[in-house]
Short mmCIF file of C-alpha atoms in Angstrom, two decimals:
data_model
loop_
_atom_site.label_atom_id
_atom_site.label_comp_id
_atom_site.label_asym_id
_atom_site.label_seq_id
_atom_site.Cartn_x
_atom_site.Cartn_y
_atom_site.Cartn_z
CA UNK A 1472 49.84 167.91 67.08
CA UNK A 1473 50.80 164.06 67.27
CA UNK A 1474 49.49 161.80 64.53
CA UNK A 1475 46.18 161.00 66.64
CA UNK A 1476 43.89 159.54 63.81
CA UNK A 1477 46.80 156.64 62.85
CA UNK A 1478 45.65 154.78 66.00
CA UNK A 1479 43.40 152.03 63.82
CA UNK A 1480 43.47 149.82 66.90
CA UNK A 1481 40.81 152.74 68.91
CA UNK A 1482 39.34 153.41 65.71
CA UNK A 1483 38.16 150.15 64.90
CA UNK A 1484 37.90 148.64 68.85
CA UNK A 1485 34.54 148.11 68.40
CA UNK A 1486 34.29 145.99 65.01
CA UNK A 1487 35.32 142.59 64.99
CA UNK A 1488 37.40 140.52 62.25
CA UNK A 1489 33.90 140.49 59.96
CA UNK A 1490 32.94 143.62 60.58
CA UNK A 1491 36.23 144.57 59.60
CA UNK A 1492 36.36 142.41 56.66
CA UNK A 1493 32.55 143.56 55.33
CA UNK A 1494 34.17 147.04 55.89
CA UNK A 1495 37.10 145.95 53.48
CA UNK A 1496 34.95 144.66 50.92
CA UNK A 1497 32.25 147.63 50.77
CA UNK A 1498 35.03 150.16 50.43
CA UNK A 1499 36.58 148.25 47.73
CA UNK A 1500 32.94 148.43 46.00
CA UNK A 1501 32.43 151.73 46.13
CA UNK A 1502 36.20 152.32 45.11
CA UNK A 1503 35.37 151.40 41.53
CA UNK A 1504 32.81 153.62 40.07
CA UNK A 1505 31.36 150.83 37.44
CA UNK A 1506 30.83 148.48 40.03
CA UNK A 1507 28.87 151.85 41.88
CA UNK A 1508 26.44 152.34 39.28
CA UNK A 1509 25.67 148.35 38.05
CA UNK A 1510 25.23 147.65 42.17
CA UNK A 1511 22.73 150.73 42.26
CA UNK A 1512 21.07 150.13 39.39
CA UNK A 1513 20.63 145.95 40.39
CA UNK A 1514 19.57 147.11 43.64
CA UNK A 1515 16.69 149.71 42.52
CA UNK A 1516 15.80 147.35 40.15
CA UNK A 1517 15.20 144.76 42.91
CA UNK A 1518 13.41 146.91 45.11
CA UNK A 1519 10.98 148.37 42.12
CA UNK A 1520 10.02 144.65 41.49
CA UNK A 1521 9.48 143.63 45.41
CA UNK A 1522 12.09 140.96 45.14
CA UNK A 1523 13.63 139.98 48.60
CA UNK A 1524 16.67 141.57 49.03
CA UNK A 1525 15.77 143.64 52.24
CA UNK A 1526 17.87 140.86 54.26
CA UNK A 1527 21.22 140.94 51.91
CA UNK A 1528 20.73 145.07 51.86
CA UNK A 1529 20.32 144.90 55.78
CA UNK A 1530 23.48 142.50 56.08
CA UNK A 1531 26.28 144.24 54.19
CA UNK A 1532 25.63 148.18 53.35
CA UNK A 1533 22.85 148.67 55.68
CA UNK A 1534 24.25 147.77 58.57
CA UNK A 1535 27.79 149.18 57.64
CA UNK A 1536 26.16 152.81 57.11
CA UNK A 1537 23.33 153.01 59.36
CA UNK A 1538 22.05 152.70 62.83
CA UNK A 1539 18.86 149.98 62.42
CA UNK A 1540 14.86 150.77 61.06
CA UNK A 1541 13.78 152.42 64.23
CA UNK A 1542 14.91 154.65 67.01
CA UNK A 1543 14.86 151.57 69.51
CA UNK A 1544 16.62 149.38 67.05
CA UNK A 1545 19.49 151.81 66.92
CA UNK A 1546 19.88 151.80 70.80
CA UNK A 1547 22.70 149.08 70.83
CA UNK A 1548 24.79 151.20 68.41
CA UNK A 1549 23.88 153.97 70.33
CA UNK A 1550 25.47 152.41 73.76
CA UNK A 1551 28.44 151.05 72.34
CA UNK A 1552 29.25 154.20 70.80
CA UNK A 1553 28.80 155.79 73.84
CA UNK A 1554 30.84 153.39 75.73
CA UNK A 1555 34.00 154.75 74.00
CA UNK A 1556 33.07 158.37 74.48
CA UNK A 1557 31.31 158.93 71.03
CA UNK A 1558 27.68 160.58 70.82
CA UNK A 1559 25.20 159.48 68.29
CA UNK A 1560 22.71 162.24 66.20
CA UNK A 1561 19.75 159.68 65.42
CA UNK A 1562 19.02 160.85 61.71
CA UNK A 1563 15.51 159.29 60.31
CA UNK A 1564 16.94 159.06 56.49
CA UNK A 1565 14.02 158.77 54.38
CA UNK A 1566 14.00 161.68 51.70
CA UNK A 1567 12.65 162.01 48.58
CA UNK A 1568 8.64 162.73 50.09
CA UNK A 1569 7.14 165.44 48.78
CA UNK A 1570 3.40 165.37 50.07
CA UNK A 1571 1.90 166.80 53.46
CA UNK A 1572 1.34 163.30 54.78
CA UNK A 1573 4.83 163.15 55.01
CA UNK A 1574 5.88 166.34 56.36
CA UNK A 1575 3.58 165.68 59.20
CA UNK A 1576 5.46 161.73 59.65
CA UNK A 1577 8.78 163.46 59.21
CA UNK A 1578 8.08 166.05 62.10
CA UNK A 1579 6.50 163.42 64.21
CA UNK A 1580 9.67 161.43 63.79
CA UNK A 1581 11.79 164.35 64.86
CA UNK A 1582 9.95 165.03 68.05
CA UNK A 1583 9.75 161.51 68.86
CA UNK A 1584 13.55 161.72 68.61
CA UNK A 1585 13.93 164.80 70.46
CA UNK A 1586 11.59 162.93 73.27
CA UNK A 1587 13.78 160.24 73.26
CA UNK A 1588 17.10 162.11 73.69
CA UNK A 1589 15.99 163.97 76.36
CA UNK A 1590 16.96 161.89 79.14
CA UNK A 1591 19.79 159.98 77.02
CA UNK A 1592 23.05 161.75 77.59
CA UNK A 1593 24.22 159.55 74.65
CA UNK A 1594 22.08 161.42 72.07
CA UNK A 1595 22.70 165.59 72.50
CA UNK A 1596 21.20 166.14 69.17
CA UNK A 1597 17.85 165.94 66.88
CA UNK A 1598 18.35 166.50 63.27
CA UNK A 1599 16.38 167.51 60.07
CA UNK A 1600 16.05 168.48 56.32
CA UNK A 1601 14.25 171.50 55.75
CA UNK A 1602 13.01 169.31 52.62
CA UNK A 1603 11.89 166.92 55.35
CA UNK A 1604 9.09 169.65 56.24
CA UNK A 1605 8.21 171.11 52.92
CA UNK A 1606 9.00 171.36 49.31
CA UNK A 1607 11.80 172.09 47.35
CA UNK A 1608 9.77 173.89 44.69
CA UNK A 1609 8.29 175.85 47.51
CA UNK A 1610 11.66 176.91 49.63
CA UNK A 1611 12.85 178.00 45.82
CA UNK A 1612 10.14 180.30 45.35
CA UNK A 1613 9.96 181.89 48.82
CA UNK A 1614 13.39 182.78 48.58
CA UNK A 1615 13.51 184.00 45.69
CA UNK A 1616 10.57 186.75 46.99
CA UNK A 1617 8.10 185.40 44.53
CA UNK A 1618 4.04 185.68 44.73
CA UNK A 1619 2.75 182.92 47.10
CA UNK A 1620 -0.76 181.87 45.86
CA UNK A 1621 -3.02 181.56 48.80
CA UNK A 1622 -2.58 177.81 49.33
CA UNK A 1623 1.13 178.01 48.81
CA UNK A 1624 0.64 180.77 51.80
CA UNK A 1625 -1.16 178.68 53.54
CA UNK A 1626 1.73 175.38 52.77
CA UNK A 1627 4.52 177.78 53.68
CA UNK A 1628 2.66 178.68 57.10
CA UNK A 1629 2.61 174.81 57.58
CA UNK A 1630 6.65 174.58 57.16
CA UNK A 1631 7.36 177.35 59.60
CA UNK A 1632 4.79 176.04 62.21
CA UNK A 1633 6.82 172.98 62.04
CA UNK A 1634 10.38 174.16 62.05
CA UNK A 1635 8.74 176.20 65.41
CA UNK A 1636 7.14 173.22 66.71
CA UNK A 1637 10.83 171.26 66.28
CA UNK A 1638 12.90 173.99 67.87
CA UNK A 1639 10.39 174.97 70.72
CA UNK A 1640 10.16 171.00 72.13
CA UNK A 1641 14.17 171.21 71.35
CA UNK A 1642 14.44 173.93 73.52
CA UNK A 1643 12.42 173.12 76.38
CA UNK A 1644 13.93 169.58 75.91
CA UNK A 1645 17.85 170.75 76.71
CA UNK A 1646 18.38 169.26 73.73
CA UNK A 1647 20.14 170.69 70.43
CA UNK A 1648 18.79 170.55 66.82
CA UNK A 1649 20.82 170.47 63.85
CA UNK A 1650 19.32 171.81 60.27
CA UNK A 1651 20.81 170.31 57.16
CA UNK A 1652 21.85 172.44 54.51
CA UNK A 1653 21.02 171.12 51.06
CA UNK A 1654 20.88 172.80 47.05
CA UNK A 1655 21.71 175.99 47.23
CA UNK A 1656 18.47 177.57 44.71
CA UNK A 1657 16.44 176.22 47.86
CA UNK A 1658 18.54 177.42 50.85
CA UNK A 1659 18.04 180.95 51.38
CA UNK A 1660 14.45 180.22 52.67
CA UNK A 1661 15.47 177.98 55.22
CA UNK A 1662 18.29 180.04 56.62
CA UNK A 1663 16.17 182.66 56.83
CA UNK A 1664 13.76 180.37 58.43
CA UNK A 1665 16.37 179.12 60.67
CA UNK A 1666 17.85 182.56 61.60
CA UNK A 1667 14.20 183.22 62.58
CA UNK A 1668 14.46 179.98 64.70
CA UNK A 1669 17.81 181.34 66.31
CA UNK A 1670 16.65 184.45 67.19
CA UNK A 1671 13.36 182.61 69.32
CA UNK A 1672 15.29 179.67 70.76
CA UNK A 1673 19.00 180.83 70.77
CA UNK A 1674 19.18 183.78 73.60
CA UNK A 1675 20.95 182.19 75.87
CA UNK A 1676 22.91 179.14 74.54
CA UNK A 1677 22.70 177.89 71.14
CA UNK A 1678 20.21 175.02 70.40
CA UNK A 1679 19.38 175.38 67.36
CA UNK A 1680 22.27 175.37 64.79
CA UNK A 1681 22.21 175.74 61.02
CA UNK A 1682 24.28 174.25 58.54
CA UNK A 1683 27.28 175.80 55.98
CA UNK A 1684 28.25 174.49 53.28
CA UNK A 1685 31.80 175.70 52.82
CA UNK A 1686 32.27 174.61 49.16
CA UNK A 1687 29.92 177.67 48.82
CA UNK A 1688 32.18 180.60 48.08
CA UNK A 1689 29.62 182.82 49.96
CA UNK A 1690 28.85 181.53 52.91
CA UNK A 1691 31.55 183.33 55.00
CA UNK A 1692 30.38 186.25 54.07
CA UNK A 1693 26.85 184.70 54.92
CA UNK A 1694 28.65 183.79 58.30
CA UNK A 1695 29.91 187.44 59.20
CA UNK A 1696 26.39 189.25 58.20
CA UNK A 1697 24.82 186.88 60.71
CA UNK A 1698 27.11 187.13 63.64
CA UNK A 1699 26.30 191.15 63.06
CA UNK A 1700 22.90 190.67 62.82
CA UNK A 1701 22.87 188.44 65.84
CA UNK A 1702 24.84 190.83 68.00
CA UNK A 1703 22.25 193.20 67.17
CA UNK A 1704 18.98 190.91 68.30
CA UNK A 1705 21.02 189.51 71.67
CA UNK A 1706 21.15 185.65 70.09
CA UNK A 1707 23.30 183.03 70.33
CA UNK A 1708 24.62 181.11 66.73
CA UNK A 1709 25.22 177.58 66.03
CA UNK A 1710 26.41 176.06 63.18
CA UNK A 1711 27.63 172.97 61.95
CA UNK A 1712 30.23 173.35 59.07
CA UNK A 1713 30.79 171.01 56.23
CA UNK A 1714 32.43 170.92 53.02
CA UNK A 1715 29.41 169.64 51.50
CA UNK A 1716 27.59 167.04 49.85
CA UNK A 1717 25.63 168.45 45.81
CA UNK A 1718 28.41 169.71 44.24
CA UNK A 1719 28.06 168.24 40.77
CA UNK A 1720 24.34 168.99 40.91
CA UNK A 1721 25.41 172.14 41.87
CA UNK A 1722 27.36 173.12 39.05
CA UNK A 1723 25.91 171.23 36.64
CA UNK A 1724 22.55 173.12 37.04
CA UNK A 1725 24.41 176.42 37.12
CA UNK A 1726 26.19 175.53 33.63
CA UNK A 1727 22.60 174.65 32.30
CA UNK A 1728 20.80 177.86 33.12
CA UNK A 1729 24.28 179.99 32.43
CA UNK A 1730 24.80 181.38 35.76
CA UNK A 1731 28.08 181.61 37.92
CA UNK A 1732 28.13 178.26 40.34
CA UNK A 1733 27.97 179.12 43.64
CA UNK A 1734 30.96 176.04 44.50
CA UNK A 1735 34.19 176.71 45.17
CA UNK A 1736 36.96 176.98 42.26
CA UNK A 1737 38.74 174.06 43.67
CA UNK A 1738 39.53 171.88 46.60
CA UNK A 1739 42.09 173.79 47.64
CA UNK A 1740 39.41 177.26 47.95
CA UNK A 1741 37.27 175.28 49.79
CA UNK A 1742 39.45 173.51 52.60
CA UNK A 1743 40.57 177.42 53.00
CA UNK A 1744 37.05 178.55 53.51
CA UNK A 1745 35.76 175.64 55.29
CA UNK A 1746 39.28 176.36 57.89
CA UNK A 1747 38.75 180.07 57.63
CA UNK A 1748 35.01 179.71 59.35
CA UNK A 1749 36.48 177.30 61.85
CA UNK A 1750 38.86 180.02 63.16
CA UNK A 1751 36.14 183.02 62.86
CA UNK A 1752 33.96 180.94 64.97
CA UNK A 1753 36.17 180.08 68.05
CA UNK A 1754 37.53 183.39 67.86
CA UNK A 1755 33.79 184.23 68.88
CA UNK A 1756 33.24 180.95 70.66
CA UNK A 1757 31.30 184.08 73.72
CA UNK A 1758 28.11 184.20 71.42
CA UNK A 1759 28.74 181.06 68.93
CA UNK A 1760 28.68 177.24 68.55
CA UNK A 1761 30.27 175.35 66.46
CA UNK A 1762 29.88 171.69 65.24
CA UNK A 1763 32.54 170.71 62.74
CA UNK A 1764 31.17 167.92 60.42
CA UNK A 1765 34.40 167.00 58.80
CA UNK A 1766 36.01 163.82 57.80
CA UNK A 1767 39.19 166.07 57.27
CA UNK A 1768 42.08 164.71 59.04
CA UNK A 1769 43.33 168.00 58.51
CA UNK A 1770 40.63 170.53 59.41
CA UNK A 1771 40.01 168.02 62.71
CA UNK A 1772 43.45 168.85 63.41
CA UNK A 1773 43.31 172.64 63.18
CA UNK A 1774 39.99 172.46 65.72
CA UNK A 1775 42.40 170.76 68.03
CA UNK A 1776 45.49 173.41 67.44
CA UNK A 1777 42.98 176.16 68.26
CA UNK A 1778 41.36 174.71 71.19
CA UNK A 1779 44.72 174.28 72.63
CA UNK A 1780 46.04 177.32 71.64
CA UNK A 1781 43.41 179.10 73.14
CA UNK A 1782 43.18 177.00 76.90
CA UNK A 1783 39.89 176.13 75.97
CA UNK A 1784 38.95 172.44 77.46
CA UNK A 1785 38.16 170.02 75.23
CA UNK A 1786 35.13 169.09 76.49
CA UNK A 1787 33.69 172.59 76.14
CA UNK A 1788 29.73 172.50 75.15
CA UNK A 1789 30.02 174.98 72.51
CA UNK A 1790 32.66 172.47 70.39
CA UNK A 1791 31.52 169.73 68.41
CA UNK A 1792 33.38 167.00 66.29
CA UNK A 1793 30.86 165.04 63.84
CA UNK A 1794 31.81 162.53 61.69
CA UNK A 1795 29.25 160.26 59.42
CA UNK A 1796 28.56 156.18 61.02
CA UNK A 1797 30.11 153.56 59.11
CA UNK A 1798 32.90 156.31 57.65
CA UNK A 1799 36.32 158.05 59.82
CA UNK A 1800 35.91 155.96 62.57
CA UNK A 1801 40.19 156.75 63.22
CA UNK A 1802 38.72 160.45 63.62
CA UNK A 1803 35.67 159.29 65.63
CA UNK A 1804 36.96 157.07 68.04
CA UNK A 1805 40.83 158.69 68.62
CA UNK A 1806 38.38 162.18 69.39
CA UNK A 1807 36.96 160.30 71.74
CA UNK A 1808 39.57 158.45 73.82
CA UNK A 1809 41.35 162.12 73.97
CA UNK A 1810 38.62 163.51 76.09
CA UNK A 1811 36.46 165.84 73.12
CA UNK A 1812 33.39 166.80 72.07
CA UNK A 1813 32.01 163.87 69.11
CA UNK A 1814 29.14 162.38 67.64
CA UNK A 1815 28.17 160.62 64.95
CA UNK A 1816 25.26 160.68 62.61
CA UNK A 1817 23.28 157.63 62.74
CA UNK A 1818 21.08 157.12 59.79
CA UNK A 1819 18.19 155.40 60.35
CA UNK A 1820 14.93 154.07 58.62
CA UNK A 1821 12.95 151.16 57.53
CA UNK A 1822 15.47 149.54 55.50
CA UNK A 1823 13.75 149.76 51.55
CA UNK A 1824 13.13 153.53 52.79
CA UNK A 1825 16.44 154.58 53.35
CA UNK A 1826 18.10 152.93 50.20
CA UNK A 1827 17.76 156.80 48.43
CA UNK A 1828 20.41 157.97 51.45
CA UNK A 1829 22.16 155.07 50.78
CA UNK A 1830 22.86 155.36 47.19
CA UNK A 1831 23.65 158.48 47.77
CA UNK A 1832 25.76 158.04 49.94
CA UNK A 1833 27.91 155.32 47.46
CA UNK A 1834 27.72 158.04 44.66
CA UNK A 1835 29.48 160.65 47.03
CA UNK A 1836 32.19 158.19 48.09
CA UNK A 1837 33.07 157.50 44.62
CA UNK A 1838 33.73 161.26 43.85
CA UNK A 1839 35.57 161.49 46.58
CA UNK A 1840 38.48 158.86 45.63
CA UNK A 1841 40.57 160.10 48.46
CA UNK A 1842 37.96 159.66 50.94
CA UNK A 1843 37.31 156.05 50.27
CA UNK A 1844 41.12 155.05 49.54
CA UNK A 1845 42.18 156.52 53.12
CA UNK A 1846 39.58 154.07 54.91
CA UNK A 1847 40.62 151.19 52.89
CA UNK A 1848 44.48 151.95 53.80
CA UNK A 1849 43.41 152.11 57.53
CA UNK A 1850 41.34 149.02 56.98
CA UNK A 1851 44.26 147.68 55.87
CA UNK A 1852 46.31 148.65 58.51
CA UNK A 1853 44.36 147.12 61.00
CA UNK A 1854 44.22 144.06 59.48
CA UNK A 1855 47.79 143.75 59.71
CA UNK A 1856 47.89 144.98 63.19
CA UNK A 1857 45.99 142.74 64.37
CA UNK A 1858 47.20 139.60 62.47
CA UNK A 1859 50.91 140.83 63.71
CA UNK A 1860 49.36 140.68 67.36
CA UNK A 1861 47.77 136.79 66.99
#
């Protein structure tokens, strides 16, 4: 397979010289982990005290990472995006709610997003976190087959009324839904949940698609238990696949209550588990989805070498690329331009709501030192490319 992500002149078509340059300077920021934690710390600080800092925030990281505050605000994104053959998976990024009030806004968000997709070829997907719905205390405990008291019965009723409200207007929408993943002591609830959702919504396509985290050393076998049990019922899987995002919470918490960590030994383990699901799902692409969240140059390349390998056209339905906005936009847009399957997740949110994603976000890309060095390099490269051409 040819180089395809060096092209920097597709990925970056759509910025311009200060886009470019804000891009430069934000990934030199988040480069250097001091500079992280004093930016994060100023900028909580700021926003605990009401100062105004909404229109600096909205300016530089804001705007880098995310789509706008509202569904309509993200539209231009949206179009240009689509313009140069890349989707966009509107995702309303406020977490950290943990009352009913907000489970209800968060669901009314999602269906306003699946009504607005619905006759936007530029948006294929809805998204949500199953902590968007409920809470994380309560997913624990349901999974973990403990006695409900009868108004934790009556909360947990709530969340699976809502996952089926989600995936019902999903389905009758045409329009596909994918569930986040997220800590591990929570997520056996919602896939079985989600399976439930599957077998409901999934019987002849698949619309609604779970999420694996493939730094999990389990979840293949998770994957191949599934596929029998869904050969069994008659449905359809989908699945988006990432490496995954809690990994020092992850093992951290395990070392603390002194059981094994569910996270792979090393890198190495998981970029062979996260590949290894790739292949088992297009080698059952008849009953499965798959949408491969990677910003692996590598892993991107292996969909590719399969897909060709097995005459399957690149546009096929059941064959997603997804890539995070603001982040691999030499994946993105080079994906694109040769004729597959991509989208982008565009965070969205009123802009003080959605700094918890955001910081987040700047915390992951500094453990992740080879993420944020490649897209300075191709930053870089760019640059250059485009002085040379002047």
């Amino acid at each position: 397979m040819p180089k395809l992500f060096q092209n920097t002149q597709v990925a970056f078509a759509l910025k311009s010289d200060a886009e470019l340059q804000r891009a430069h300077f934000l990934f030199r920021l988040i480069s250097n982990n001091t500079l992280v934690k004093i930016g994060t710390a100023a900028t909580q600080l700021a926003l605990k005290f009401h100062l105004p800092v909404d229109r600096l925030i909205r300016a530089t990281v804001f705007d880098h990472f995310c789509g706008g505050v509202s569904e309509q605000d993200c539209l231009p994104v949206v179009d240009k995006m689509y313009a140069k053959q890349v989707y966009s998976v509107l995702d309303y990024s406020v977490e950290g709610k943990e009352d009913e009030a907000h489970f209800d806004d968060a669901l009314a968000m999602t269906l306003k997003i699946i009504s607005f997709a619905k006759t936007r070829k530029a948006l294929p997907f809805a998204v949500f976190k199953p902590t968007g719905f409920g809470r994380i205390d309560l997913y624990e405990k349901v999974g973990a087959k403990q006695t409900l008291t009868a108004y934790e019965q009556a909360e947990w009723a709530r969340v699976e009324a809502r996952f089926d409200q989600v995936c019902k207007a999903a389905h009758e929408a045409n329009v596909l839904v994918l569930i986040d993943a997220e800590e591990s002591w929570m997520q056996d609830a919602a896939d079985d949940l989600v399976t439930q959702m599957m077998e409901k919504y999934n019987t002849h396509k698949a619309v609604v698609f779970n999420t694996l985290q493939m730094y999990r050393w389990d979840r293949m076998d998770y994957l191949k238990k599934l596929h029998e049990y869904a050969k069994n019922k008659g449905f359809h899987i989908g699945m988006k696949l990432v490496r995954g995002a809690y990994m020092e919470k992850e093992n951290l918490r395990a070392q603390e209550n002194n059981y094994q960590s569910p996270i792979c030994d090393s890198k190495e383990a998981t970029d062979q588990n996260y590949n290894a699901a790739v292949q088992y799902m297009l080698e059952h692409l008849d009953t499965m989805a798959v949408f491969a969240g990677t910003h692996n140059e590598d892993s991107s390349y292996l969909v590719m070498d399969l897909v060709a390998e097995k005459n399957i056209p690149p546009t096929d339905s059941r064959i997603w690329f997804g890539q995070l906005y603001g982040m691999s936009d030499n994946i993105s847009y080079n994906l694109g331009a040769a004729g597959y399957n991509v989208a982008k997740y565009l965070p969205f949110g009123p802009v003080r709501e959605v700094m918890p994603y955001l910081i987040r976000r700047a915390e992951e890309n500094t453990s992740v030192a080879g993420q944020t060095n490649r897209e300075l390099s191709l930053i870089q490269a760019e640059r250059q490319r485009r002085k040379n051409a002047k």
